Every structure is written in C-alpha cells, then in structure tokens.
Amino acid sequence: MTSTATAPPSSTERPQQPGGAPAPRDPRRIAFGHRLSRWDLKLSPYLYISPFFILFIVVGLFPIAYTAVISFMDWDLVRNSGTFIGFDQYVYVLTQPKFWIALRNTFSIFLLSSIPQLVAAIFIAAMLDQNIRAKTFWRMGVLVPYVMAPVAVALIFSNMFGDKFGLVNSVLTDLGLPPVMWHSDAFASHIAIATMVNFRWTGYNTLILLAAMQAIPRDYYEAAAIDGASKFRQFFAITVPSLRPTLIFVIITSTIGGLQIFDEPRMYDQYGTGGADSQWLTITLYLYDIGWGQWNFGRAAALAWILFLIILAIGVINLLVTQKVVRDEGRRDAASGRQRRAAARAARRDLAARATDSTLETPEAAR
Amino acid sequence: MTVKLSRRTKAIAAVAGAASIALLASGCSPSSDSGSSDGPIELSVATFNDFGYTDELLQEYMDENPNVKVVQNKAATSNDARANYFQKLGKKGLADVEAIEVDWLPEVMKYSDLLAEVPAGTADRWLDWKVDAATDADGRLIGYGTDIGPEGVCYRSDLFAAAGLPTDREEVAALLEGDWNKYFEVGAQYTAATGKAWFDSAGSTYQGMINQVEAAYEDPDSGDITATENADVEDIYNAVLDASATQSAHLGQWSDDWFAGVGNGAYATMLCPGWMLGVISGNAEGVTGWDVANVFPSGGGNWGGSYLTVPANGAHVEEAQKLADWLTAPEQQIKAFVNAGTFPSQNDAYTDEALTGFVNEYFNNAPVGQIFTDRAKAVSVAPFKGEYYFQINDAMQKALTRVEDGTQDKQASWDQWVSEVEAIG
C-alpha cells in the first residue's frame, strides 16, 4: 500500500523537542504604549478621584487625628508641647455641669430650628411649585436670607430681641402683653436663636425640596386630578412620598448643622459665652470658650471628640429612623429587612425547586 | 476643625506642596518679609480698636527714618487680637510690634521669654505700676506702656437737675466725694426722688470696686486661687448687689440694651475710664446732658489700658524696639490721646500743656485732660492679676448678671460662682 509510505516531515511542522514538550514561545513583547494604556484603564480612575482624598486626608483626617492626640494631653498652644495625661480631659469635660447644660441647649435649639424649618420649607416649596407669576423672582427671593452673613443676621436679630429696648418686646408691651425676658429665660433664648437659624436656612432647604418636587412626573398629578383628588390630597399622597430621598438628605444635613450651631448663639449677646446662667450655651460655644477663652486646648480637643461621637451617633440613629419613617417607595415594601431577606430566600428556593422539577432548564431561575 | 487648620498651616502647606496642590500654600506666609537691615525695611504694627496711630503720626516716624516703612494692621476687637497673638506667638507670623491689652497681660507674662526686653533706661518713662505689671519674675520688662484707664464718674446733668441734685461738675465731685457707701447713698437719694436707676449695671460697678483690691482672686506669691475665701470679694459682691436691687438699670455692659441706655437716659451715672468718653459720645449723639466729674469713690481706680510688645523672633527686632520706643514716648502718646482719647501712662505727659489743657466739647467742655490727669494720680492700688484672673472675673460677672436678671438669688448665685471657681485650674 502506498498509503503506508510516511509523508516527509513538512517544513512547516515545528521541530519536536526531546521529551515531547513544545518549544518555548518567543516571549510576547508588549509595547510600552500598550502597558501604559492598561495602567491607564486600571489606575486613572483612582488618580482622578485622588485630589479629593488627598485634600480630605490633609485638611480633614489629619486634623481629626491630631485633635485626638491633643485630647490626651495637657497642651500648651504657644510652646506647641504637651504632656500625656490619658483620659483626664474627657473625665473633666463629662463631669462639668456646663457640658450637660450645653448638650441640653444644643438639642433644644436644634429641635426648635430643624422641625419648623423643614415643615415650612416643604410648604413653601409646594407653593413655589405651583403655576404662579414671576416664578424665578419668588424662587430666588426665598434664597435671599441665606445670602446674608450669619453674623449680620445675628446682629439684627439680637437687637430685635433686646430685653428692655428691643423691637419684639416693645411690640408686645404695646399690645398689652408682658415682655419676654429673651436673655434670662432659657427657653425664650432658644426660641430667639432658633428664629435666626430658621430665617437663614428655610429658603435654602426650600430650594432643594423644590428641585426634588419638580422632578416628580406631572402625569401623577393629572391622573390624581382626573380622579378627583383635592390639592391637599395630592400633596400628601404624591408630593410628600416622592420627596422621601431628598428629605433624608435635608434632615441629615440640618441635623449636623444643628448640632454644630455656633454663630447665632455666639452673637446673641455682647460676651458670646452663652449667657450668665449658660442659658444658650451650645456645645460648640463651650468648645470655643475652653479653647479660646481659657487657652486649654487639651480639654477643647476632648470636647471636640465628644461632639464628633455625638454627631456620629445621632447621624446613625437619624439614618435608621428616617429610613423607617420616610421609606424610599417602590424599592422596598412594608416588610422589615429581615422579613425581606427571608422572603427573597424563600423565593429563590421556590424557583430552584421548580427549575429542577421541570424539564425546562432556565439558567436564570436556577442561579 | 478650622482651629487646627490655621495652627498647622505650615505643615499643611508642606504636605499640600508635596501633593502638588499649590493652591493651599498661598495665603499662609507671614506678611513681613522684607530686605536686609542695610536697605529699606518694612515694619508692621498690629493694634486693635483705636490706638490713635493715624497715618500722619506714622508718617512722622518714616520722615525721621527714611529707611523704614511702617505698616499698621488693625484688628476690630481686642479678642481678635488676642486669638491671633497666642496662635502665632513663638512661631512666625506676628507683626514686628504687637499691641496687647492689660486684660490678657497675665497670659502674655507666662511667655515673657518669647518677647524682646524693653532696653534699660526707658522704664522711668512710665508710671511705676504700669511698669511693674509688665515685668516678669526675672525682672525683664517686656511691654511698652501705651495708655491707661483712670476712672472718673460720668453723669447726666439734666437728670441730676430733675432729681434736685447739683449739676455743676465741681459740685457733683464734692457731692460724691467719699467711699462707695457715699456713692450708693446719693444713689438712694436719686432713686427716691425720681424712681429711676442710678447706675447702669452691677457688673460695671463691681469692676470699679474690685480694681481697688490689691489681690482679689489670686495669691501674688504662690499664684493659688484665693477668690472664694477673700472677704473683700464677698463684701463687694454683697454691697453692689444690695445697691443694685433698687439703683441699677440692670443693663449688662456692652449689651444692645446698654448701648440704647447710654442715649435714652436709662440711668444717671456711670463709672468712666478715659476711653469711655468716646464710647458715650459715639453712642449718644445729640444728647447734651453727659458730663464728667473729677471724683471716684474710695480713691482712684484704673480700668484697662494697653502695651506694645516686640516678639523676640521677629525679622527686625532692633528696629521694632526703636519704633515701639518712639510710639510710646510722651510726645507721641499725647498725640494719640488727642486722636483717640487713649490716656497716656507716661509721667512727663501729665505736665504737658497739650494734655492738661485738652477740653472735650461733647461733655459740656469738660477739661478732661486735667480731670483724668488728677484721676491717674489718685490711683494708689495696682491690683494683682494672675493667670486665672480673667476666667474668675468672667464667672463673677455672670454671677452678678444672674442676680440682676432675676435668674437666681444672691446666695445661690454666689454658691454657683464658688463651684465654678473651684473647677478652674
């Protein structure tokens, strides 16, 4: 059989190495440009976002860490030196009655400002969302108080809230009402300060909420109007639920701002130390007084860290509560997280069981 | 967080520079970088409120010293200046000549080694107690005295007339001559006749009284806090609050109500350092009744005043010392007094016609130069103010306010003050 003749080894065939292993391939050369473009793909996103993080580390993280170090020391600002004394500063701050009064005042002013402010902001935003004349004028109008410097606002308002010759009290006495002691009654002073905060921040929150309201599809309202829903019904059934994610943002920012309130109480009287009986002493004001009044930076740093932890704790509570109360509709149902996860597991089991039972193999379902 | 930011600017600038964020580095450099001492140099003077150093006055120095250019930075309040001072003291960034106030002088004295000493032979220019207060334990004088605050009594002659009291400033001085009891007695007479307030607030009256106590709050030798056991302090506290119940307008000093009261006749008298005249005439324009009497209860009293200091690590310490020396010489200090009412602390100034002959038109042409020269000579006590003076006094002012505004009674407020003082230190 001619067929038994072996074909001559083809020149194209690779020579066999002894041992039958394939010959090593020429190392594949990757162009530098290629490598660069691979790095580009992998690294440049990090590079592009790095300025923020470098800035944050330098002006955010470093001071926070440095404050923590100083808070364990008896620190001399001028000589830039200190001796380590452990938790003494924290103990000192926490045992001061003034600290607890400041905490009470801070929360009182925060609640007195944030709640009315957000309620007012939602309603003003709803009004501005209507089809009114000179829309831009009114919308910009609500932002005007925000443009004013807080110190200027505080100066004007503290003049109005004078105990003896202030505008508010003269009006009250003219109406035959007793004057309010704005600087000796703690609650009255909180109201006065909360008024300044509300004056400045209501417009700002209004504009954020207005922007969110404008993103609500108008079809909803049309449908509701055809169904015969009143304006109020539309507001509570469409507008408010649609605002939920924005509300969470606004509530959290105003919480942080509220707990750090400083300018207004500082400018409320001539000394800026929170009143004779600490009536309107807030935590930041107390912090300022320890640091810049008494030059005790160790204690001030300890207080700064306590405030940081308080804000962190309140922030977490806030987030949990707002997520509960103000749910993001459409994505989550009324069930709790645990129930939802359990339901999801049950659904997966169910689908998997059906997939193996049926002859129809659906990889999507089995996954 | 801004705290650390401004304090650590240098470190931040370094790190930021490494991260090639050059933006941050700008705006942090000290302002006084200038040529060598041979060529023309620039000297900066940092003051607050109004020291009376006008452009014309500084120009005089530049004309005499053609190689020096003087620049003044004015802070709005002494609190701003204080914060700036302690943030930069011992580091870089302070002006070549820095003004300080007596209120925070005790804190400055803690760091007297970081300041250049006033050259020997100049000290006899000033009043003894002005020099003593700025001399540290090692005998180094670190402050060039500028002004002092000798106190008289300002009064509303129109309200005095309505109450049947004398209105002429010599007669008023004779009427009030005596101790604090006398002052409160006349006050009782005034309130009985008119039903109106005699003085502005317990706090400011207390300040006048406590400034006559040699060592009110701290032991000058050991530095221990003695405020709560000091019988003088408690006596003054009780005396002023007893009077305040009927005679005070209950207007906290420097409050908006107080400023309104300066103009609307809410009270008849006020303790009045020289620099207060400008405050009154500025806030009670058009009021014609204000006058000033050459008298102060229980002798003289001083309230306030300032110094110039030269940070030892400045770029031009010697030139800065020369400038501070010139600015605080009697001739220049009298010009500053005419400009801004800052009453000189220099012995020679008190015999100078330019000062003694100075009259104030607003205060019914009162010869205020002569009056405050007399009041300065009447100051016999230089109160000791230690490291914690400011804090203790601040707590005391609040204690007085609590009683005045009815938040607490006298005893409760005193007890709270005692516990606050015990927490200090």
Coordinates of C-alpha atoms in Angstrom, one line a residue, chain B residues 172-421:
Chain B
V172 CA -21.0 116.8 91.8
A173 CA -17.5 115.9 92.6
A174 CA -17.9 117.4 96.1
L175 CA -21.3 115.5 96.5
L176 CA -19.8 112.1 95.6
E177 CA -16.5 112.6 97.5
G178 CA -16.1 109.7 99.8
D179 CA -16.3 105.9 99.6
W180 CA -18.6 103.5 97.9
N181 CA -21.2 103.9 100.6
K182 CA -21.4 107.5 99.9
Y183 CA -21.9 106.8 96.2
F184 CA -24.8 104.4 96.9
E185 CA -26.3 106.8 99.5
V186 CA -26.5 109.5 96.9
G187 CA -27.9 106.9 94.6
A188 CA -30.6 106.0 97.0
Q189 CA -31.4 109.7 97.3
Y190 CA -31.7 109.9 93.5
T191 CA -33.9 106.8 93.1
A192 CA -36.1 108.0 95.9
A193 CA -36.6 111.4 94.1
T194 CA -37.1 110.1 90.6
G195 CA -37.8 106.3 90.7
K196 CA -35.2 105.8 88.1
A197 CA -31.9 104.0 88.0
W198 CA -28.7 105.5 89.4
F199 CA -26.1 103.3 87.7
D200 CA -26.0 101.1 84.6
S201 CA -25.3 97.6 85.9
A202 CA -23.9 95.7 88.9
G203 CA -21.2 94.3 86.7
S204 CA -19.6 97.5 85.7
T205 CA -19.8 99.0 89.2
Y206 CA -18.3 95.8 90.6
Q207 CA -15.5 96.2 88.2
G208 CA -14.7 99.6 89.5
M209 CA -14.7 98.3 93.1
I210 CA -12.7 95.1 92.5
N211 CA -10.0 97.0 90.7
Q212 CA -9.2 98.7 94.1
V213 CA -8.5 95.4 95.8
E214 CA -4.8 94.6 95.7
A215 CA -5.0 90.8 95.4
A216 CA -8.6 89.9 94.8
Y217 CA -8.6 86.4 93.3
E218 CA -5.1 85.0 93.5
D219 CA -2.2 85.0 95.9
P220 CA 0.6 87.1 94.3
D221 CA 3.4 84.9 95.8
S222 CA 2.1 81.4 95.2
G223 CA -0.4 82.0 92.4
D224 CA -3.0 80.0 94.3
I225 CA -6.7 80.9 93.8
T226 CA -7.9 82.6 96.9
A227 CA -11.0 84.3 95.4
T228 CA -13.7 82.3 97.2
E229 CA -12.2 82.8 100.7
N230 CA -11.4 86.5 100.2
A231 CA -13.7 88.5 102.4
D232 CA -13.1 91.7 100.3
V233 CA -14.6 90.0 97.3
E234 CA -17.7 88.8 99.2
D235 CA -18.2 92.2 100.8
I236 CA -18.0 93.9 97.4
Y237 CA -20.4 91.3 95.9
N238 CA -22.9 91.9 98.6
A239 CA -22.6 95.7 98.6
V240 CA -23.0 96.1 94.9
L241 CA -26.0 93.7 94.8
D242 CA -27.7 95.3 97.7
A243 CA -27.5 98.6 95.9
S244 CA -28.3 97.1 92.6
A245 CA -31.7 95.9 93.8
T246 CA -33.1 99.4 93.7
Q247 CA -30.4 101.5 91.9
S248 CA -29.3 99.5 88.9
A249 CA -30.8 99.8 85.4
H250 CA -29.9 96.1 85.0
L251 CA -28.3 96.7 81.7
G252 CA -25.4 94.3 81.1
Q253 CA -22.5 96.3 79.9
W254 CA -21.9 96.3 76.2
S255 CA -25.3 94.7 75.5
D256 CA -27.6 96.3 72.9
D257 CA -29.9 97.5 75.7
W258 CA -26.9 99.1 77.4
F259 CA -25.9 101.0 74.3
A260 CA -29.5 102.1 73.9
G261 CA -29.4 103.2 77.6
V262 CA -26.4 105.4 77.0
G263 CA -28.5 107.6 74.8
N264 CA -32.0 107.4 76.4
G265 CA -31.3 108.3 80.0
A266 CA -32.0 104.9 81.5
Y267 CA -29.5 105.7 84.3
A268 CA -27.9 108.8 85.7
T269 CA -24.2 107.9 86.4
M270 CA -21.6 105.5 85.1
L271 CA -18.0 104.7 86.1
C272 CA -16.0 106.3 83.4
P273 CA -12.4 105.5 82.3
G274 CA -10.9 108.0 79.9
W275 CA -11.6 105.8 76.9
M276 CA -15.3 105.5 77.9
L277 CA -15.8 109.2 76.8
G278 CA -15.5 108.1 73.1
V279 CA -18.0 105.3 73.7
I280 CA -20.5 107.6 75.2
S281 CA -20.2 110.4 72.7
G282 CA -20.3 107.9 69.9
N283 CA -23.5 106.1 71.1
A284 CA -25.5 109.1 72.5
E285 CA -25.2 111.6 69.7
G286 CA -27.4 114.6 70.2
V287 CA -27.7 114.0 73.9
T288 CA -26.5 117.2 75.7
G289 CA -26.6 116.1 79.3
W290 CA -23.5 114.0 79.7
D291 CA -20.7 115.5 81.9
V292 CA -17.8 114.1 83.8
A293 CA -16.9 114.7 87.4
N294 CA -13.4 114.7 88.9
V295 CA -14.1 112.2 91.5
F296 CA -14.1 108.4 92.1
P297 CA -15.4 106.5 95.2
S298 CA -12.8 105.2 97.6
G299 CA -9.9 106.9 95.8
G300 CA -8.6 106.2 92.3
G301 CA -9.2 103.3 90.0
N302 CA -7.8 102.1 86.8
W303 CA -9.7 100.2 84.2
G304 CA -8.0 98.9 81.1
G305 CA -5.0 100.1 79.1
S306 CA -2.5 98.6 76.7
Y307 CA 1.1 97.8 75.9
L308 CA 3.2 97.3 72.8
T309 CA 5.4 94.2 72.7
V310 CA 8.1 93.1 70.4
P311 CA 8.2 89.3 69.6
A312 CA 11.8 88.2 70.1
N313 CA 11.9 86.1 66.9
G314 CA 10.8 88.9 64.6
A315 CA 12.9 89.7 61.5
H316 CA 13.8 93.2 62.7
V317 CA 13.8 93.2 66.4
E318 CA 16.1 96.2 67.0
E319 CA 14.2 98.4 64.5
A320 CA 10.9 97.3 66.0
Q321 CA 12.1 98.2 69.5
K322 CA 13.1 101.6 68.2
L323 CA 9.7 102.1 66.7
A324 CA 7.8 100.9 69.9
D325 CA 10.0 103.3 71.9
W326 CA 9.1 106.2 69.7
L327 CA 5.4 105.4 69.7
T328 CA 5.2 105.2 73.5
A329 CA 7.3 108.4 74.1
P330 CA 5.2 111.1 75.9
E331 CA 5.0 113.4 72.8
Q332 CA 3.6 110.7 70.6
Q333 CA 1.3 109.4 73.3
I334 CA -0.3 112.8 73.8
K335 CA -0.9 112.9 70.0
A336 CA -2.6 109.5 70.3
F337 CA -4.7 110.8 73.2
V338 CA -5.9 113.7 71.1
N339 CA -6.6 111.4 68.2
A340 CA -8.4 108.6 70.1
G341 CA -8.7 109.5 73.8
T342 CA -6.2 106.9 74.9
F343 CA -4.9 108.5 78.2
P344 CA -1.1 108.4 78.5
S345 CA 0.7 106.3 81.0
Q346 CA 3.9 108.5 80.8
N347 CA 4.9 110.7 83.7
D348 CA 6.1 113.5 81.5
A349 CA 2.8 113.7 79.7
Y350 CA 1.0 114.9 82.8
T351 CA 2.8 118.2 82.9
D352 CA 2.4 118.8 79.2
E353 CA 0.0 121.6 78.3
A354 CA -1.2 119.7 75.2
L355 CA -2.7 117.1 77.6
T356 CA -3.7 119.2 80.6
G357 CA -5.3 121.9 78.5
F358 CA -7.4 119.5 76.5
V359 CA -11.2 120.0 76.7
N360 CA -14.0 117.8 75.4
E361 CA -16.7 119.7 73.7
Y362 CA -19.3 116.9 73.9
F363 CA -19.0 116.7 77.7
N364 CA -20.1 120.3 78.2
N365 CA -16.5 121.5 77.5
A366 CA -15.1 119.5 80.5
P367 CA -11.4 119.9 80.9
V368 CA -10.9 116.1 80.5
G369 CA -7.1 116.3 80.1
Q370 CA -6.8 117.8 83.6
I371 CA -9.6 115.7 85.2
F372 CA -8.0 112.4 84.1
T373 CA -4.5 113.5 85.0
D374 CA -5.9 114.0 88.5
R375 CA -7.6 110.7 88.4
A376 CA -4.5 108.9 87.2
K377 CA -2.5 110.4 90.1
A378 CA -5.3 109.2 92.5
V379 CA -4.7 105.6 91.5
S380 CA -3.0 104.1 94.5
V381 CA -3.5 100.3 94.1
A382 CA -2.2 98.2 91.3
P383 CA -4.3 95.1 91.5
F384 CA -2.5 91.8 91.1
K385 CA -3.9 89.8 88.2
G386 CA -2.7 86.3 87.8
E387 CA -3.1 83.6 85.2
Y388 CA -6.7 82.9 86.1
Y389 CA -7.9 86.4 86.8
F390 CA -9.8 86.7 83.5
Q391 CA -11.7 83.4 84.0
I392 CA -12.6 84.1 87.6
N393 CA -13.7 87.6 86.9
D394 CA -15.7 86.5 83.9
A395 CA -17.5 83.9 86.1
M396 CA -18.1 86.7 88.7
Q397 CA -19.6 89.0 86.1
K398 CA -22.0 86.2 85.2
A399 CA -22.9 85.6 88.8
L400 CA -23.8 89.3 89.1
T401 CA -25.9 89.2 86.0
R402 CA -27.8 86.1 87.3
V403 CA -28.9 88.1 90.3
E404 CA -29.7 91.2 88.3
D405 CA -31.8 89.5 85.7
G406 CA -33.6 87.5 88.4
T407 CA -32.5 84.0 87.4
Q408 CA -31.1 83.3 90.9
D409 CA -31.0 84.9 94.3
K410 CA -27.8 86.4 95.8
Q411 CA -26.8 83.3 97.7
A412 CA -27.5 80.7 95.0
S413 CA -25.6 82.7 92.5
W414 CA -22.6 83.1 94.9
D415 CA -22.6 79.4 95.5
Q416 CA -22.6 78.6 91.8
W417 CA -19.7 81.0 91.3
V418 CA -17.8 79.3 94.1
S419 CA -18.2 75.9 92.4
E420 CA -17.2 77.3 89.1
V421 CA -14.1 78.9 90.5

